[in-house]
């Protein structure tokens, strides 16, 4: 089975993670622009970061047979630094049309401050102008209210819910998100967001329509195999295969495919120029063998003593 | 000088693209000539692959000859439609703009991979090449092999512009990253003793680690293979790999040392092949782009 992980901060991950993801069947990842742990103090480091995720990271992923896409935006935490935010807003249009940019994101609220609100709205307008989908990061604290408010603001700005992915949902927010017609994404992130056993129960209760599973793996304790492991667990626990395929592959493709920048052909039938430049092809797709999650992890064992 | 190459690029694109796509491009080029602002250029560069696609640029032998005539050394084999159009857009915006090098540097700094490849492939066609040298060298510092090759391969810019140290570093890095040497223009003309010495050290390092060396390495060593280097070539001549043995023979044939003749004579069939012209550096390795 092929998987898409539509929320990964690969800039923080190692090549072992790429190998493990490719071996587990992940064919594409989406890297949302976000906070990198240490606050940026000037627009120059923002430019370099955005250049990195549209440039080198895309190339690095391709070496492991994974297609890399990204979203471009000013995150909510750094929106609170007004001087920085003003300058970042100036440069966003320069990056939003780069190849492989599938949305404006991840944007939204953190503390739900006035500045966060201001830049969230400005970026929704930018998404409308450039006809791009939006990826919304919902806040960790005061989540339920923050999630409702994010959707209110999207509606206020006239964005169709079909072009907006609300991420980091949980049992408390999913119903409203789905009822209002938005895509509901879930981050399988240990301890703080979702576990995959809980995710399986959500699939059982709500089905898979407009539901998207991601790992949100980053520099914290997180799981780059979150999507693949959730799919496996869901199948083991009796969720129909078609629903697993929707939640772990097709829905993300449909939602972000509205950008025109991500297509199944990118990994199944990549253009010759891509094969020569940034995509080495996926060994699973080449060889047709079944995904093996364990294989790529073996070399981290102390029993494998020889380094060549 | 850029005038004629841009006319060729335009002709090739018009021939290959659907009419609506080409009309859109022509409109963009026109607009960039009127108003070569950063904003206009960024949007045009961003939209080009979306509007025109990324097919390979279809070129005949006659097109390649025309390219060579318009700009000696210009080799557009392996270019794609979007790359050609991006370079054309850059040239259109350059017409009325004097700060080309600054703009080129800024564009390279925030380019995605496909964009970076296009920007560097266009190097032989841009105005004020002396001012572009530093950024071209920056392109070689990348870890993205295709970007490195956009500067190093099928590009007359390095042989024309780079000083000896920069040139030697480029050749060595090509070997380091597993790229090939034969698409580097001027490889024989710019061979030099310092490079030969660096490459021999590199070969020793590889052998010490139990790793093979690229047979192409010997091409840059041969003309400077004095007596002290002959044991290394002898070793390669007795190597297990057929291509390596052939490369060593070619290097011996280029060596000024009299003892090299003796070694080569001992290689029997290979010496005869070189004598008859059946074995050359060009025939040693297949060049996928040239074959296509
Ligand atoms: Zn995130």
Coordinates of C-alpha atoms in Angstrom, one line a residue, chain A residues 14-211:
Chain A
X14 CA 17.8 12.1 9.5
X15 CA 18.4 10.0 6.5
X16 CA 17.5 6.9 8.5
X17 CA 14.0 8.3 8.8
X18 CA 13.7 8.7 5.1
X19 CA 14.9 5.2 4.5
X20 CA 12.4 3.8 7.1
X21 CA 9.6 5.8 5.6
X22 CA 10.4 4.7 2.0
X23 CA 10.6 1.1 3.2
X24 CA 7.2 1.4 4.9
X25 CA 5.6 2.6 1.7
X26 CA 5.6 6.4 2.0
X27 CA 5.8 7.8 -1.5
X28 CA 5.3 11.5 -0.7
X29 CA 5.6 13.9 2.2
X30 CA 4.4 17.5 2.7
X31 CA 6.6 19.8 4.8
X32 CA 4.7 22.7 6.2
X33 CA 6.7 25.9 6.9
X34 CA 6.8 26.2 10.7
X35 CA 8.6 27.3 13.8
X36 CA 11.9 25.4 14.0
X37 CA 12.3 25.4 17.8
X38 CA 14.6 28.4 18.1
X39 CA 12.8 31.7 17.2
X40 CA 14.1 33.4 14.1
X41 CA 15.2 37.0 14.7
X42 CA 15.4 38.3 11.1
X43 CA 13.9 37.9 7.7
X44 CA 17.1 36.6 6.3
X45 CA 17.0 33.4 8.3
X46 CA 13.3 33.0 7.1
X47 CA 14.4 33.3 3.5
X48 CA 17.1 30.7 4.0
X49 CA 14.6 28.4 5.8
X50 CA 12.0 28.6 3.0
X51 CA 14.8 28.2 0.4
X52 CA 15.8 25.1 2.2
X53 CA 12.4 23.4 2.2
X54 CA 11.7 24.2 -1.4
X55 CA 15.3 23.4 -2.4
X56 CA 17.7 21.0 -0.6
X57 CA 15.1 19.1 1.4
X58 CA 13.2 18.3 -1.8
X59 CA 16.3 17.0 -3.3
X60 CA 17.3 15.0 -0.2
X61 CA 13.9 13.3 -0.1
X62 CA 14.2 12.4 -3.7
X63 CA 17.4 10.4 -3.1
X64 CA 15.3 8.1 -1.0
X65 CA 12.6 7.7 -3.5
X66 CA 10.2 10.0 -1.6
X67 CA 8.6 13.0 -3.3
X68 CA 8.8 16.1 -1.2
X69 CA 6.3 19.0 -1.2
X70 CA 5.9 21.9 1.1
X71 CA 3.6 24.6 2.3
X72 CA 4.7 28.2 2.7
X73 CA 3.6 30.6 5.4
X74 CA 4.3 32.6 8.5
X75 CA 3.6 30.5 11.6
X76 CA 1.5 31.7 14.5
X77 CA 4.3 31.8 17.0
X78 CA 6.5 34.1 15.0
X79 CA 3.5 36.2 13.9
X80 CA 3.8 37.7 17.4
X81 CA 7.1 39.3 16.4
X82 CA 5.6 42.2 14.4
X83 CA 8.7 43.5 12.9
X84 CA 9.7 40.1 11.6
X85 CA 6.2 39.3 10.5
X86 CA 5.9 42.4 8.4
X87 CA 9.1 41.5 6.5
X88 CA 8.1 37.8 6.1
X89 CA 4.8 38.8 4.6
X90 CA 6.7 40.7 2.0
X91 CA 8.7 37.7 0.8
X92 CA 5.9 35.0 1.0
X93 CA 4.7 35.6 -2.6
X94 CA 8.2 35.0 -3.9
X95 CA 8.1 31.5 -2.4
X96 CA 4.4 30.5 -2.7
X97 CA 4.7 29.9 -6.5
X98 CA 7.8 27.7 -6.3
X99 CA 7.5 24.2 -7.6
X100 CA 6.0 21.7 -5.2
X101 CA 4.3 24.3 -3.0
X102 CA 0.9 22.8 -2.3
X103 CA -0.7 25.2 0.2
X104 CA -0.3 28.3 2.3
X105 CA 0.5 26.9 5.8
X106 CA 0.8 25.9 8.5
X107 CA -1.0 29.1 9.7
X108 CA -3.5 29.8 12.4
X109 CA -3.4 30.4 16.1
X110 CA -1.1 29.7 19.0
X111 CA -2.0 32.0 21.9
X112 CA -4.8 33.5 19.8
X113 CA -3.3 37.0 20.1
X114 CA -4.3 40.0 18.0
X115 CA -1.1 39.8 15.9
X116 CA -1.7 36.1 15.2
X117 CA -5.2 37.0 14.1
X118 CA -3.9 39.8 11.8
X119 CA -1.4 37.7 10.0
X120 CA -3.6 34.7 9.8
X121 CA -6.2 36.8 8.0
X122 CA -3.6 38.4 5.7
X123 CA -2.4 34.9 4.7
X124 CA -5.9 33.7 4.0
X125 CA -6.2 36.6 1.6
X126 CA -2.9 35.6 0.0
X127 CA -4.1 32.0 -0.5
X128 CA -7.2 33.3 -2.2
X129 CA -5.2 35.5 -4.5
X130 CA -2.9 32.7 -5.5
X131 CA -5.6 30.1 -5.6
X132 CA -3.9 27.8 -3.1
X133 CA -5.3 25.5 -0.5
X134 CA -4.6 26.3 3.2
X135 CA -3.2 24.1 6.0
X136 CA -4.4 25.3 9.4
X137 CA -2.4 24.5 12.6
X138 CA -4.8 24.5 15.5
X139 CA -3.5 25.5 18.9
X140 CA -2.4 23.1 21.6
X141 CA -4.0 25.1 24.4
X142 CA -7.6 26.1 24.3
X143 CA -7.9 23.8 21.3
X144 CA -11.6 23.5 20.9
X145 CA -12.3 27.3 20.9
X146 CA -9.2 27.9 18.8
X147 CA -10.3 25.3 16.2
X148 CA -13.8 26.8 15.9
X149 CA -12.4 30.3 15.6
X150 CA -10.0 29.2 12.8
X151 CA -12.9 27.9 10.8
X152 CA -15.0 31.0 11.5
X153 CA -12.3 33.2 10.2
X154 CA -11.8 31.1 7.0
X155 CA -15.6 31.4 6.3
X156 CA -15.5 35.1 7.0
X157 CA -12.8 35.5 4.3
X158 CA -14.8 33.4 1.9
X159 CA -12.5 30.4 1.7
X160 CA -14.4 27.3 0.6
X161 CA -14.0 24.6 3.3
X162 CA -13.0 22.2 0.6
X163 CA -9.8 24.1 0.2
X164 CA -8.9 24.2 3.9
X165 CA -7.3 21.4 5.9
X166 CA -7.7 21.7 9.7
X167 CA -4.9 19.9 11.3
X168 CA -4.2 18.4 14.8
X169 CA -7.8 17.4 15.3
X170 CA -8.8 15.2 18.2
X171 CA -12.0 13.5 19.5
X172 CA -13.3 16.9 20.8
X173 CA -12.9 18.8 17.5
X174 CA -13.5 16.2 14.7
X175 CA -17.3 16.4 14.6
X176 CA -17.5 20.1 14.1
X177 CA -14.7 20.1 11.6
X178 CA -16.4 17.5 9.4
X179 CA -19.9 19.0 9.8
X180 CA -18.7 22.3 8.6
X181 CA -17.2 20.7 5.5
X182 CA -13.5 21.1 6.2
X183 CA -10.8 18.4 5.7
X184 CA -10.0 17.0 9.2
X185 CA -6.4 16.0 9.6
X186 CA -5.0 14.2 12.6
X187 CA -1.4 14.1 13.7
X188 CA -0.2 10.8 15.1
X189 CA 2.2 12.4 17.6
X190 CA 3.1 10.5 20.8
X191 CA 2.0 11.9 24.2
X192 CA 0.7 15.4 23.1
X193 CA -1.6 14.9 20.1
X194 CA -3.0 11.6 18.9
X195 CA -2.2 8.0 19.4
X196 CA -2.9 5.6 16.5
X197 CA -5.2 3.3 18.5
X198 CA -7.4 6.3 19.2
X199 CA -7.1 7.2 15.5
X200 CA -8.4 3.8 14.5
X201 CA -11.5 4.3 16.7
X202 CA -12.1 7.7 15.1
X203 CA -12.0 6.0 11.7
X204 CA -14.5 3.4 13.0
X205 CA -16.8 6.0 14.2
X206 CA -16.6 8.6 11.4
X207 CA -15.5 6.7 8.4
X208 CA -12.8 8.1 6.2
X209 CA -14.5 10.8 4.2
X210 CA -12.3 14.0 4.4
X211 CA -10.2 12.5 7.1

